[in-house]
PDB file of C-alpha atoms and ligand atoms in Angstrom:
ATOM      1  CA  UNK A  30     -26.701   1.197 123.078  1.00  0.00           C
ATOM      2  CA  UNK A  31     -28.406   2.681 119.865  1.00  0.00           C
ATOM      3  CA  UNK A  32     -32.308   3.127 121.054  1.00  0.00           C
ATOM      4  CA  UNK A  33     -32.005   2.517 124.798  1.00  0.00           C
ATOM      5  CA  UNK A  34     -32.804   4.955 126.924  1.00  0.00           C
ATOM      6  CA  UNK A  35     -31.111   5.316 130.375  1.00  0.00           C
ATOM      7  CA  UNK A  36     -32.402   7.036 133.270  1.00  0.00           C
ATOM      8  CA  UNK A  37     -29.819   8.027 135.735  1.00  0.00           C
ATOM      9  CA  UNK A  38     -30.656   9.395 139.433  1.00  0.00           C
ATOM     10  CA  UNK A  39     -28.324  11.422 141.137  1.00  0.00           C
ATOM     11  CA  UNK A  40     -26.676  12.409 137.125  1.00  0.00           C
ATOM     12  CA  UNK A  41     -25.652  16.349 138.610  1.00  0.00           C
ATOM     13  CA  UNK A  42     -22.192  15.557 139.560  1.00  0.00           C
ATOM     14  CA  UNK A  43     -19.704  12.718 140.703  1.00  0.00           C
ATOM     15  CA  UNK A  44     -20.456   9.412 139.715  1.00  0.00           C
ATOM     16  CA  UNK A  45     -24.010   9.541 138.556  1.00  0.00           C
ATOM     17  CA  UNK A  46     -22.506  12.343 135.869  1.00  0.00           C
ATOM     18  CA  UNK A  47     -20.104  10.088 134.846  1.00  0.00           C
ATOM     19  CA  UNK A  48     -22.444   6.912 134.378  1.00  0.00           C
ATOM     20  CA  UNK A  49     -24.540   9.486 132.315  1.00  0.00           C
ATOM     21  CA  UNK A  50     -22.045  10.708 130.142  1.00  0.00           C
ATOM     22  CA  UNK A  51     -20.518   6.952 129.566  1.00  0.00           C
ATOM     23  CA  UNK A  52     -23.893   5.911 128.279  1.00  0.00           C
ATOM     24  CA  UNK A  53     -24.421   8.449 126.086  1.00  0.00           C
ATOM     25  CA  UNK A  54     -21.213   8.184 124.445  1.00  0.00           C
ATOM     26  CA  UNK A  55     -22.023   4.377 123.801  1.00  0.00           C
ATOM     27  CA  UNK A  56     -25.181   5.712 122.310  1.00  0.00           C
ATOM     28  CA  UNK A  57     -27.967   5.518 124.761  1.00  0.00           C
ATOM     29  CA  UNK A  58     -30.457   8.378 124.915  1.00  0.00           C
ATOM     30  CA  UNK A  59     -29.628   9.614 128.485  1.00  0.00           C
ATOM     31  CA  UNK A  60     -32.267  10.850 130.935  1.00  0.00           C
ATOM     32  CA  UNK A  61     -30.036  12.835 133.520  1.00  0.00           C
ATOM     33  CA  UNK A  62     -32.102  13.096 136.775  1.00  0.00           C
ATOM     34  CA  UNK A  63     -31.394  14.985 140.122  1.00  0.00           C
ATOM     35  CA  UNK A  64     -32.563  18.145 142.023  1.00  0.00           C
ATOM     36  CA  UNK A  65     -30.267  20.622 140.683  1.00  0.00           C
ATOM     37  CA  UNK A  66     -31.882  22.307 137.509  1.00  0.00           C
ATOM     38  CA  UNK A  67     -28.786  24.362 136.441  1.00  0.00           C
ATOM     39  CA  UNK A  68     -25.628  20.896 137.090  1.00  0.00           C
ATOM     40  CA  UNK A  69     -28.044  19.330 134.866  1.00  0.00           C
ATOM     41  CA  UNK A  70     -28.658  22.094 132.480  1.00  0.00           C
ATOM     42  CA  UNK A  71     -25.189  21.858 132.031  1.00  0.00           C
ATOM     43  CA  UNK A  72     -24.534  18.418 131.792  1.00  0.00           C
ATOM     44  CA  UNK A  73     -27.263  17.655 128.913  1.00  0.00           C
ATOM     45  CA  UNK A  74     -25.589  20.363 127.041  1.00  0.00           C
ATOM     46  CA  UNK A  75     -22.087  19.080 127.540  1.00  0.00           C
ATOM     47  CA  UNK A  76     -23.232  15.528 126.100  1.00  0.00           C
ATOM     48  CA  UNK A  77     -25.045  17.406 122.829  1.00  0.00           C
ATOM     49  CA  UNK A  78     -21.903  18.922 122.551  1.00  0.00           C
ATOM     50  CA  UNK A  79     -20.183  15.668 122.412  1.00  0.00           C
ATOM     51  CA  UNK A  80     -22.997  14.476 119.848  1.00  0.00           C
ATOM     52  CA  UNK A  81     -24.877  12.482 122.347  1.00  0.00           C
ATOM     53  CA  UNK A  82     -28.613  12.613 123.295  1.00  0.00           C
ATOM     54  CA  UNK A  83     -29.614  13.699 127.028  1.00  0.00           C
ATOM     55  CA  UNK A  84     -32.807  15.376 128.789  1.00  0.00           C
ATOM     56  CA  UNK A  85     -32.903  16.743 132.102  1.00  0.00           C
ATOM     57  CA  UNK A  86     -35.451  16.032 134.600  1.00  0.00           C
ATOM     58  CA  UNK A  87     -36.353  17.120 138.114  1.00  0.00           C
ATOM     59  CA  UNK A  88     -36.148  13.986 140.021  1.00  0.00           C
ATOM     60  CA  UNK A  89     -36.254  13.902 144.098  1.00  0.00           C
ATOM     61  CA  UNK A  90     -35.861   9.925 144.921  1.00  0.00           C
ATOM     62  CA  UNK A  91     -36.847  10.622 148.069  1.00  0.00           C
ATOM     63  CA  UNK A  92     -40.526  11.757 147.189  1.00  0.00           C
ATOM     64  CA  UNK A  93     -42.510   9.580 145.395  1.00  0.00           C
ATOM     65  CA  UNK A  94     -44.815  12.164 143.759  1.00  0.00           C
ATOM     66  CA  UNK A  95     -41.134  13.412 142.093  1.00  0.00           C
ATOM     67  CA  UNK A  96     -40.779  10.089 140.528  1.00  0.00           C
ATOM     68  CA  UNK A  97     -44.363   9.615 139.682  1.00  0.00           C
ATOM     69  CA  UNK A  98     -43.900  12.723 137.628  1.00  0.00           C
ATOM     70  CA  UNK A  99     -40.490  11.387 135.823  1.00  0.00           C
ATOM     71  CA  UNK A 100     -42.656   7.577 135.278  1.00  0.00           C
ATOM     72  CA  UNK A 101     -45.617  10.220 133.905  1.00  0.00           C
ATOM     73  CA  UNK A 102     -43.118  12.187 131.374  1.00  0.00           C
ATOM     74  CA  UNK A 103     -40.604   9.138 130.255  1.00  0.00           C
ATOM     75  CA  UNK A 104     -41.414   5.996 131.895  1.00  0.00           C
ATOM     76  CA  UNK A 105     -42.801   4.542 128.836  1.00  0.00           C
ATOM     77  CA  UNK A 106     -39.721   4.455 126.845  1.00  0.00           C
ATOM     78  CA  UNK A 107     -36.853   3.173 130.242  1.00  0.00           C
ATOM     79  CA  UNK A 108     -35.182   0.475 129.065  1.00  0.00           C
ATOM     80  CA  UNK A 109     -32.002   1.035 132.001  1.00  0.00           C
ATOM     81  CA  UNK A 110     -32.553   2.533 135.385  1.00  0.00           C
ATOM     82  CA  UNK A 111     -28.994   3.166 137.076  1.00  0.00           C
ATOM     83  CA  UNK A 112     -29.931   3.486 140.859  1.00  0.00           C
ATOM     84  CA  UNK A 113     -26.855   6.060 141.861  1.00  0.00           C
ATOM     85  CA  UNK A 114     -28.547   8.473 144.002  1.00  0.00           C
ATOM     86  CA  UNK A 115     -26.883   8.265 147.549  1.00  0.00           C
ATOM     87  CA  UNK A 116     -25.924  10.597 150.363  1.00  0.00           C
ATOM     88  CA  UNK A 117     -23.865  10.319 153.928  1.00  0.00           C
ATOM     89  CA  UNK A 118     -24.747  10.976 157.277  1.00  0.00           C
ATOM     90  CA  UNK A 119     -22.163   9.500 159.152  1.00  0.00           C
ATOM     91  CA  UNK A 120     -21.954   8.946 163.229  1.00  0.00           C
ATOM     92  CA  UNK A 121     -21.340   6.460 165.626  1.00  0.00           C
ATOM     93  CA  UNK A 122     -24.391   3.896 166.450  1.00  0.00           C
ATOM     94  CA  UNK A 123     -24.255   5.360 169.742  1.00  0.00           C
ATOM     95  CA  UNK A 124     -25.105   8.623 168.932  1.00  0.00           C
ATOM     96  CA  UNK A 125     -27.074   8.169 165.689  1.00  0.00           C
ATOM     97  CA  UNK A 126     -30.254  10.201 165.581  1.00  0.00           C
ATOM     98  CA  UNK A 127     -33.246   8.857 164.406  1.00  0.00           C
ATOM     99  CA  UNK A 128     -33.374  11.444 161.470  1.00  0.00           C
ATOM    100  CA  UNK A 129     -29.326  10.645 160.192  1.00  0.00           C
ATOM    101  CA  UNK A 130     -30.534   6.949 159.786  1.00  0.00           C
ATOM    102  CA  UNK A 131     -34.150   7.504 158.156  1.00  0.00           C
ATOM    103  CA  UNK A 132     -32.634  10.046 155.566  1.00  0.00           C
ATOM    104  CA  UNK A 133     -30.186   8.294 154.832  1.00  0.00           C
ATOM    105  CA  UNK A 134     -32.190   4.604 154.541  1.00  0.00           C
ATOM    106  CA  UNK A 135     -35.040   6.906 152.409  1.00  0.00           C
ATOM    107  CA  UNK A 136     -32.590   8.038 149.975  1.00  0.00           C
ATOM    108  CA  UNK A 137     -30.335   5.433 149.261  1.00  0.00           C
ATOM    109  CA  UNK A 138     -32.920   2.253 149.690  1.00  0.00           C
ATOM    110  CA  UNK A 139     -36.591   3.234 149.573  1.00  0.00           C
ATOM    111  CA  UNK A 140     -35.605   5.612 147.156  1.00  0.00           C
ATOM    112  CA  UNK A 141     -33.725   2.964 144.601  1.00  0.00           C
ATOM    113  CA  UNK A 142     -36.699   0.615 145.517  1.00  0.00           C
ATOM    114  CA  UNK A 143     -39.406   3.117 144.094  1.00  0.00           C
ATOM    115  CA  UNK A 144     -37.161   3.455 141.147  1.00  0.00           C
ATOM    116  CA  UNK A 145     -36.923   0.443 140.246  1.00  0.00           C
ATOM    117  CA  UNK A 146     -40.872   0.204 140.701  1.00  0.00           C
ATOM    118  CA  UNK A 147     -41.596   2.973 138.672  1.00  0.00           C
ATOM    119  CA  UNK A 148     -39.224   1.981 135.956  1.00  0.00           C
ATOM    120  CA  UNK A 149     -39.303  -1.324 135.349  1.00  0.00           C
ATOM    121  CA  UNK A 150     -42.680  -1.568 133.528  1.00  0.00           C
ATOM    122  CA  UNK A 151     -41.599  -0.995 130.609  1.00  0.00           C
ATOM    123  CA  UNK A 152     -38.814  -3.335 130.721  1.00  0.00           C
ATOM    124  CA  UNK A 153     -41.044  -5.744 131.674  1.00  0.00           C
ATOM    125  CA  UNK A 154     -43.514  -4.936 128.276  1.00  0.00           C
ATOM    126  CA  UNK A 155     -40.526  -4.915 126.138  1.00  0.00           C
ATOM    127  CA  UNK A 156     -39.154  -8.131 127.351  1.00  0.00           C
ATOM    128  CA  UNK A 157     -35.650  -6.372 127.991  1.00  0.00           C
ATOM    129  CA  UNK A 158     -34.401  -4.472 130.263  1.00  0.00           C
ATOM    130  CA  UNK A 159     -30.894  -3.201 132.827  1.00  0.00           C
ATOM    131  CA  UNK A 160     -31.197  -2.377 136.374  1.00  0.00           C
ATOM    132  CA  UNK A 161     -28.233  -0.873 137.493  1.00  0.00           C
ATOM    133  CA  UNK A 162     -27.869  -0.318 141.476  1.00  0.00           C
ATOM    134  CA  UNK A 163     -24.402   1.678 143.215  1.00  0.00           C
ATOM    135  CA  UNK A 164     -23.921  -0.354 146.241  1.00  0.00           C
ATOM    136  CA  UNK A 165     -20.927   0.286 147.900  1.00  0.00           C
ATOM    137  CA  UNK A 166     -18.149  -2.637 149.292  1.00  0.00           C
ATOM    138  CA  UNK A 167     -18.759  -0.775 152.763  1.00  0.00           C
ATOM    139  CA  UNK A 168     -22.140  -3.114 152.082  1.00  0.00           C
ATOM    140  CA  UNK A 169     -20.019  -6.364 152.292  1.00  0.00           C
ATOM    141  CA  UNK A 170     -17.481  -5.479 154.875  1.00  0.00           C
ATOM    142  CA  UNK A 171     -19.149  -3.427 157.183  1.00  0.00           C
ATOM    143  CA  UNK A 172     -17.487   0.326 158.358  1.00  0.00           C
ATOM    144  CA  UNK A 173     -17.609   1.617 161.776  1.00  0.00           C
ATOM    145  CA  UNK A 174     -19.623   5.148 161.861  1.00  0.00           C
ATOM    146  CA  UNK A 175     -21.789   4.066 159.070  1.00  0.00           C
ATOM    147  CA  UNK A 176     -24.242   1.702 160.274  1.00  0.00           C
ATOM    148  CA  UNK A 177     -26.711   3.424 158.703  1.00  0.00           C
ATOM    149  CA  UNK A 178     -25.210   3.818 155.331  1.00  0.00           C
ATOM    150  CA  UNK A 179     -23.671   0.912 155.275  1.00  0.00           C
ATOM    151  CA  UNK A 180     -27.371  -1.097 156.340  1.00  0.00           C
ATOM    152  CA  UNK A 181     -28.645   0.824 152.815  1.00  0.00           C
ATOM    153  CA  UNK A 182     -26.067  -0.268 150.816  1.00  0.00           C
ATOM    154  CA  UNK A 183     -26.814  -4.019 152.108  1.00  0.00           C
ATOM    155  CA  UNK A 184     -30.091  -3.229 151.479  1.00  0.00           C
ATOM    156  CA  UNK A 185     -29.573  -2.533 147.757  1.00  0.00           C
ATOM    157  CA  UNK A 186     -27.685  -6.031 147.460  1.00  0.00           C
ATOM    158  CA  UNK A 187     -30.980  -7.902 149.169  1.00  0.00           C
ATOM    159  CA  UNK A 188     -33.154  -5.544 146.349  1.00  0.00           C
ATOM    160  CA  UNK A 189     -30.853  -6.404 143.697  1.00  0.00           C
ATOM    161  CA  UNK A 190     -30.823 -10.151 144.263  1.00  0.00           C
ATOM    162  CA  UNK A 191     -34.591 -10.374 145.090  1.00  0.00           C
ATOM    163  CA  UNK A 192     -35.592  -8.178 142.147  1.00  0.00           C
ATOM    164  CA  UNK A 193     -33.166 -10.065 139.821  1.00  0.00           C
ATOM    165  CA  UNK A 194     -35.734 -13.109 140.423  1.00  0.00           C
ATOM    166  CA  UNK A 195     -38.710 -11.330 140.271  1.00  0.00           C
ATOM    167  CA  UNK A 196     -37.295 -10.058 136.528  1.00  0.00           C
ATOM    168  CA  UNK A 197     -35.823 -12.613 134.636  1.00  0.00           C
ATOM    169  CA  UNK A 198     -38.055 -14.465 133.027  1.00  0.00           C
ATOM    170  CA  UNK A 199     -38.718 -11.191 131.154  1.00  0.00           C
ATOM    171  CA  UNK A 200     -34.908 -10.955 130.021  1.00  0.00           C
ATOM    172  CA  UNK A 201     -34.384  -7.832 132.350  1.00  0.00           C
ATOM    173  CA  UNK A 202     -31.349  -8.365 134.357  1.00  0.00           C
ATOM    174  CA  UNK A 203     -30.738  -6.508 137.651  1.00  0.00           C
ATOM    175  CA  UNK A 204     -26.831  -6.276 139.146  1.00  0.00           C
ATOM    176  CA  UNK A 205     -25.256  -4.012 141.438  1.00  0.00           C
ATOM    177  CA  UNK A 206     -21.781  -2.057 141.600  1.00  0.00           C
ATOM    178  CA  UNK A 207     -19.992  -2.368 144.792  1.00  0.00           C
ATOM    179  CA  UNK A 208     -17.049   0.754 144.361  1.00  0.00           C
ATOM    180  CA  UNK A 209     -14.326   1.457 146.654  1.00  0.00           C
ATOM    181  CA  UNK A 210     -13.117   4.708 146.847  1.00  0.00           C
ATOM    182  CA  UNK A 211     -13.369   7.326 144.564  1.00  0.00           C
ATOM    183  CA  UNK A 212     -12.238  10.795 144.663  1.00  0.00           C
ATOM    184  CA  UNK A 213     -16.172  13.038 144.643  1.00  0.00           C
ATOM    185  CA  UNK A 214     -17.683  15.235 146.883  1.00  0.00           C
ATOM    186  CA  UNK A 215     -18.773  12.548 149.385  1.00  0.00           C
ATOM    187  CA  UNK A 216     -15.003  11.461 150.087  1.00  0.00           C
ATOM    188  CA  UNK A 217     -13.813  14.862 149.286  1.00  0.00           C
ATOM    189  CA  UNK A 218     -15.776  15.240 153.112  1.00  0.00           C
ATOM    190  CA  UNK A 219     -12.504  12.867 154.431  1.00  0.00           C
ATOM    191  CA  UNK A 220      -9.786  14.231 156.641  1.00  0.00           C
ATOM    192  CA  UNK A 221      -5.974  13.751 155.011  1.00  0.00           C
ATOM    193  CA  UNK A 222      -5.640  10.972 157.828  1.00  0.00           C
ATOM    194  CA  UNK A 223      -8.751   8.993 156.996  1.00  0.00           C
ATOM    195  CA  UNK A 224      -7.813   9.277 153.293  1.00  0.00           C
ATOM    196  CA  UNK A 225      -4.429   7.960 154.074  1.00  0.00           C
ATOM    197  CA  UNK A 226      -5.877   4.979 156.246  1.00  0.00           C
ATOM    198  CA  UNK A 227      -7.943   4.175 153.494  1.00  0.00           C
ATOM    199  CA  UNK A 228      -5.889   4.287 151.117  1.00  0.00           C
ATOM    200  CA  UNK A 229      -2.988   1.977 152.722  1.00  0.00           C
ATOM    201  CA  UNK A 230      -5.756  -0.630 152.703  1.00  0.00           C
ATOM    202  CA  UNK A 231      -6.311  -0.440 149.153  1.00  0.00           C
ATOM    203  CA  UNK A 232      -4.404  -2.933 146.956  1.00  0.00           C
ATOM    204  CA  UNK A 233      -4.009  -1.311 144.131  1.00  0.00           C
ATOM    205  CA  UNK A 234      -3.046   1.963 146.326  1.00  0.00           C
ATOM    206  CA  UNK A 235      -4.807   4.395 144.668  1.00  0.00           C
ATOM    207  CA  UNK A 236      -8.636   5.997 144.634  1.00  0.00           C
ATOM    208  CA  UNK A 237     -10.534   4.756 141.747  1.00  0.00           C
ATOM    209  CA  UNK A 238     -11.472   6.856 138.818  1.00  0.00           C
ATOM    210  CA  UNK A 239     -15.021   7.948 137.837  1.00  0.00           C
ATOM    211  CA  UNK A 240     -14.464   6.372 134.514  1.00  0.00           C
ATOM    212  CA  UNK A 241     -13.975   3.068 136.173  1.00  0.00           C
ATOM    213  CA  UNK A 242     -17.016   2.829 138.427  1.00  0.00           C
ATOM    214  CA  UNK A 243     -19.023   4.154 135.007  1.00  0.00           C
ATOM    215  CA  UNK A 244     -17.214   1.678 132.984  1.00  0.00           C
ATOM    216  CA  UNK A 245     -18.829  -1.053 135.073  1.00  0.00           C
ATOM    217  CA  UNK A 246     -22.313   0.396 134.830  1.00  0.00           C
ATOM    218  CA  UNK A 247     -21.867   0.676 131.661  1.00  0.00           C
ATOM    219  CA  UNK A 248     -21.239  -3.004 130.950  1.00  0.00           C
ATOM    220  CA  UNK A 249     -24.098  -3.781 132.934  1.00  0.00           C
ATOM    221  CA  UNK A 250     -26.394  -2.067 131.137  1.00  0.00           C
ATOM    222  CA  UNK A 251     -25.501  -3.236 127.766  1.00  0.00           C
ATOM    223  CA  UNK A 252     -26.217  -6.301 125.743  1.00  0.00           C
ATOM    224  CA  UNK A 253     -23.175  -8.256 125.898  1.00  0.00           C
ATOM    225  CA  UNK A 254     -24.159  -8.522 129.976  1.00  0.00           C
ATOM    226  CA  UNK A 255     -27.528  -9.906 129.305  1.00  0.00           C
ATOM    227  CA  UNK A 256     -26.545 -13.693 130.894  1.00  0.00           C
ATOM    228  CA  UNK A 257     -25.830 -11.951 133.973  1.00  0.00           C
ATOM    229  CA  UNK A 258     -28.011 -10.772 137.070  1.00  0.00           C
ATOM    230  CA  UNK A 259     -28.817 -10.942 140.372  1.00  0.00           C
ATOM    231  CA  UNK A 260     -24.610 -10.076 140.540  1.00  0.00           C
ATOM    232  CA  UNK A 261     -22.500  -7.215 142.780  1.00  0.00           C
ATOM    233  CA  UNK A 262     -19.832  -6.304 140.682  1.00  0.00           C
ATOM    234  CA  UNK A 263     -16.726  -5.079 143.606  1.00  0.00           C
ATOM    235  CA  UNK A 264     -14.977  -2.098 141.979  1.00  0.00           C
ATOM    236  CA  UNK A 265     -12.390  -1.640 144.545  1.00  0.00           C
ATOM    237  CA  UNK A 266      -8.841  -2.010 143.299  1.00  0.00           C
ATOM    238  CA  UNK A 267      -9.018  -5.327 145.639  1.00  0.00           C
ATOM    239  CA  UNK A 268     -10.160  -3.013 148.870  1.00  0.00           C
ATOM    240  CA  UNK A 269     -12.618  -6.081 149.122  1.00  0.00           C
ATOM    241  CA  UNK A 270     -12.221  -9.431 147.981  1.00  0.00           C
TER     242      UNK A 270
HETATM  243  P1  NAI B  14     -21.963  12.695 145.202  1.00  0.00           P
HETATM  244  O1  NAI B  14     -22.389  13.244 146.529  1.00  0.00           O
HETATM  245  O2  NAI B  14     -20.971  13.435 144.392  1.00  0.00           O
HETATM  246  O3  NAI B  14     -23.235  12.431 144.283  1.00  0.00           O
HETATM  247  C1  NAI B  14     -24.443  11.952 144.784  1.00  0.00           C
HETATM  248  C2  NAI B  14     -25.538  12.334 143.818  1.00  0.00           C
HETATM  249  O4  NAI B  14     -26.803  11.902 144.328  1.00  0.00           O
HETATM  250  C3  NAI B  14     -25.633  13.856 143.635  1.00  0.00           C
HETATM  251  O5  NAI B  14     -25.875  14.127 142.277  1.00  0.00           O
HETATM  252  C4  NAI B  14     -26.833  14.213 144.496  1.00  0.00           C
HETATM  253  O6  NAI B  14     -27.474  15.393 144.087  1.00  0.00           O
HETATM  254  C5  NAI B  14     -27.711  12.983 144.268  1.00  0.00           C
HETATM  255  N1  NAI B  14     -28.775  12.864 145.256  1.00  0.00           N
HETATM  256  C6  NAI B  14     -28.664  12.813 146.597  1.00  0.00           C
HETATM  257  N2  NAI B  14     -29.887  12.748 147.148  1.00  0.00           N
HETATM  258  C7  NAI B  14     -30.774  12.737 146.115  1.00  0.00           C
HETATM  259  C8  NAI B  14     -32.197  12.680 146.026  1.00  0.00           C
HETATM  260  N3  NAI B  14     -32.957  12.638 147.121  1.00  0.00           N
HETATM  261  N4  NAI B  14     -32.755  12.671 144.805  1.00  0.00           N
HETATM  262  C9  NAI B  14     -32.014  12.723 143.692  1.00  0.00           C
HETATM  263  N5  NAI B  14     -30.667  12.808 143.706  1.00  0.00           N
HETATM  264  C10 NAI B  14     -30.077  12.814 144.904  1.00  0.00           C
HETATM  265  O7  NAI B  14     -21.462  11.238 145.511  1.00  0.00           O
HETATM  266  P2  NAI B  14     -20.874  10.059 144.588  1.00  0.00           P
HETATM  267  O8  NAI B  14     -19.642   9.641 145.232  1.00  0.00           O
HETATM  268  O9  NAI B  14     -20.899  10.422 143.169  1.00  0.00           O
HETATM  269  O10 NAI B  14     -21.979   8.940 144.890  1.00  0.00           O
HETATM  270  C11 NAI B  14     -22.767   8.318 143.898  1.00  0.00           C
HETATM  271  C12 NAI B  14     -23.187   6.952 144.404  1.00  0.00           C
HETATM  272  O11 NAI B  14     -22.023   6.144 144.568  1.00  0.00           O
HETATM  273  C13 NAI B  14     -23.872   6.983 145.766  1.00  0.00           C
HETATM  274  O12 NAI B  14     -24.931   6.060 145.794  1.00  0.00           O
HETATM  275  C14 NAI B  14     -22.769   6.558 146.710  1.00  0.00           C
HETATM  276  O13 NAI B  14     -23.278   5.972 147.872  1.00  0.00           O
HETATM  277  C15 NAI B  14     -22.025   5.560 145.849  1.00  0.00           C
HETATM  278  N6  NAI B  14     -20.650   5.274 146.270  1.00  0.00           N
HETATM  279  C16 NAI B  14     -19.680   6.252 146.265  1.00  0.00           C
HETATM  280  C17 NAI B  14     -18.400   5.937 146.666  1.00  0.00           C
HETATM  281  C18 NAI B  14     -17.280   6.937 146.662  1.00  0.00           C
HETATM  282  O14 NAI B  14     -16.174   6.585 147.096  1.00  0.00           O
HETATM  283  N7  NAI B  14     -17.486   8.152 146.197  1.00  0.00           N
HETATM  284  C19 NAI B  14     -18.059   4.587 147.113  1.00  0.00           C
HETATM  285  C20 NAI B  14     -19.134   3.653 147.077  1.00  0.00           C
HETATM  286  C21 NAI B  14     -20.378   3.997 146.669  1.00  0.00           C
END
């Protein structure tokens, strides 16, 4: 991935971090975003360290004048967007609020959909370009006391698909990851019980890795991918077939 740059949302910690460091030990220039100054700070130097190139930037994907100022600074040179950002705000339908399913709908859809706006013009100059969006396989099976997660994630698969049509015929491929369940701070929120339910459903009967979900991304965003789009990729250990 020599002279791509990748811009990752959500790069401070769990997944996101990992997608980040993965590219940039294939060789992209990585462009770690997220709110967090100082996980950042730290991340960029731990991929120098490793001989890799990274920049920080302050990236909110839930306010547009945050990624206007990211498309200001480095749009011109995205080739990959990887669309991780996400957050929870779990309750039953019956007793959603308003605010737990806006949030959550901003972050997770609006906010990958104004990525992938802001990003994808230069992709779209150079003929070439990855967009790389975390679903979730919650988005294909449904989960009770995440309607409004799991109506994001779906979301993402309608964006992917849609925008995978819009983008071709300039060679710039957009795909989606569907993981299961992996062990970060937004399962780390599980109870011992739920984590044993879910786990008993999972073929392979264990939580995937980071490495795994950022191995997929990875592929994605690379050359040898290029006669696929429009595709959700399930990364599940079989949790959804
Ligand atoms: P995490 O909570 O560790 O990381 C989420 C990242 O998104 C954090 O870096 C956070 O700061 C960032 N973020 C949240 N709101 C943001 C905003 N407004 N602007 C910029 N950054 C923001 O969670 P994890 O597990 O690493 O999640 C990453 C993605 O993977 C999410 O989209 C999540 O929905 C998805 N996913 C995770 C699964 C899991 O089992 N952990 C399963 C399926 C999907």
């Amino acid at each position: 991935m020599t002279d791509r740059v990748a811009l990752v949302t959500g790069a401070s910690q769990g997944i996101g971090r990992a997608c980040a460091k993965a590219l940039a030990s294939r060789g992209a220039h990585v462009v770690a975003g997220a709110r967090q100054a100082d996980k950042l700070a730290a991340l960029v130097e731990e991929i120098r360290a490793d001989g890799g190139n990274a920049d920080a930037v302050q990236l909110d994907v839930q306010d547009q004048a945050s990624i206007d100022a990211v498309a200001a600074s480095h749009g011109k040179s995205i080739d990959i967007l990887v669309n991780n950002a996400g957050i929870t705000g779990d309750g039953l339908a019956m007793r959603m609020r308003d605010d737990d399913w806006q949030r959550v709908l901003d972050t997770n859809l609006t906010g990958s959909f104004r990525c992938a706006r802001a990003f994808m013009r230069n992709m779209v100059r150079k003929r070439w370009g990855r967009i790389v969006n975390v679903a979730s396989v919650v988005a294909l099976s449904g989960n009770p006391g995440q309607v409004n997660y799991v109506a994001s994630k779906a979301g993402i698969i309608g964006l992917t698909k849609s925008l995978a049509l819009e983008l071709a015929a300039r060679s710039v491929t957009v795909n989606a990851v569907a993981p299961g369940f992996v062990d970060t701070a937004m399962t780390g929120e599980l109870d011992e019980e739920a984590r044993a339910r879910i786990l008993s459903q999972v073929p392979l009967g264990r939580m995937g890795q980071l490495d795994e979900i950022a191995g997929a991304v990875c592929f994605l965003a690379s050359e040898e991918s290029g006669y696929i789009t429009g595709h959700v990729l399930n990364v599940s250990g079989g949790l959804y077939m």
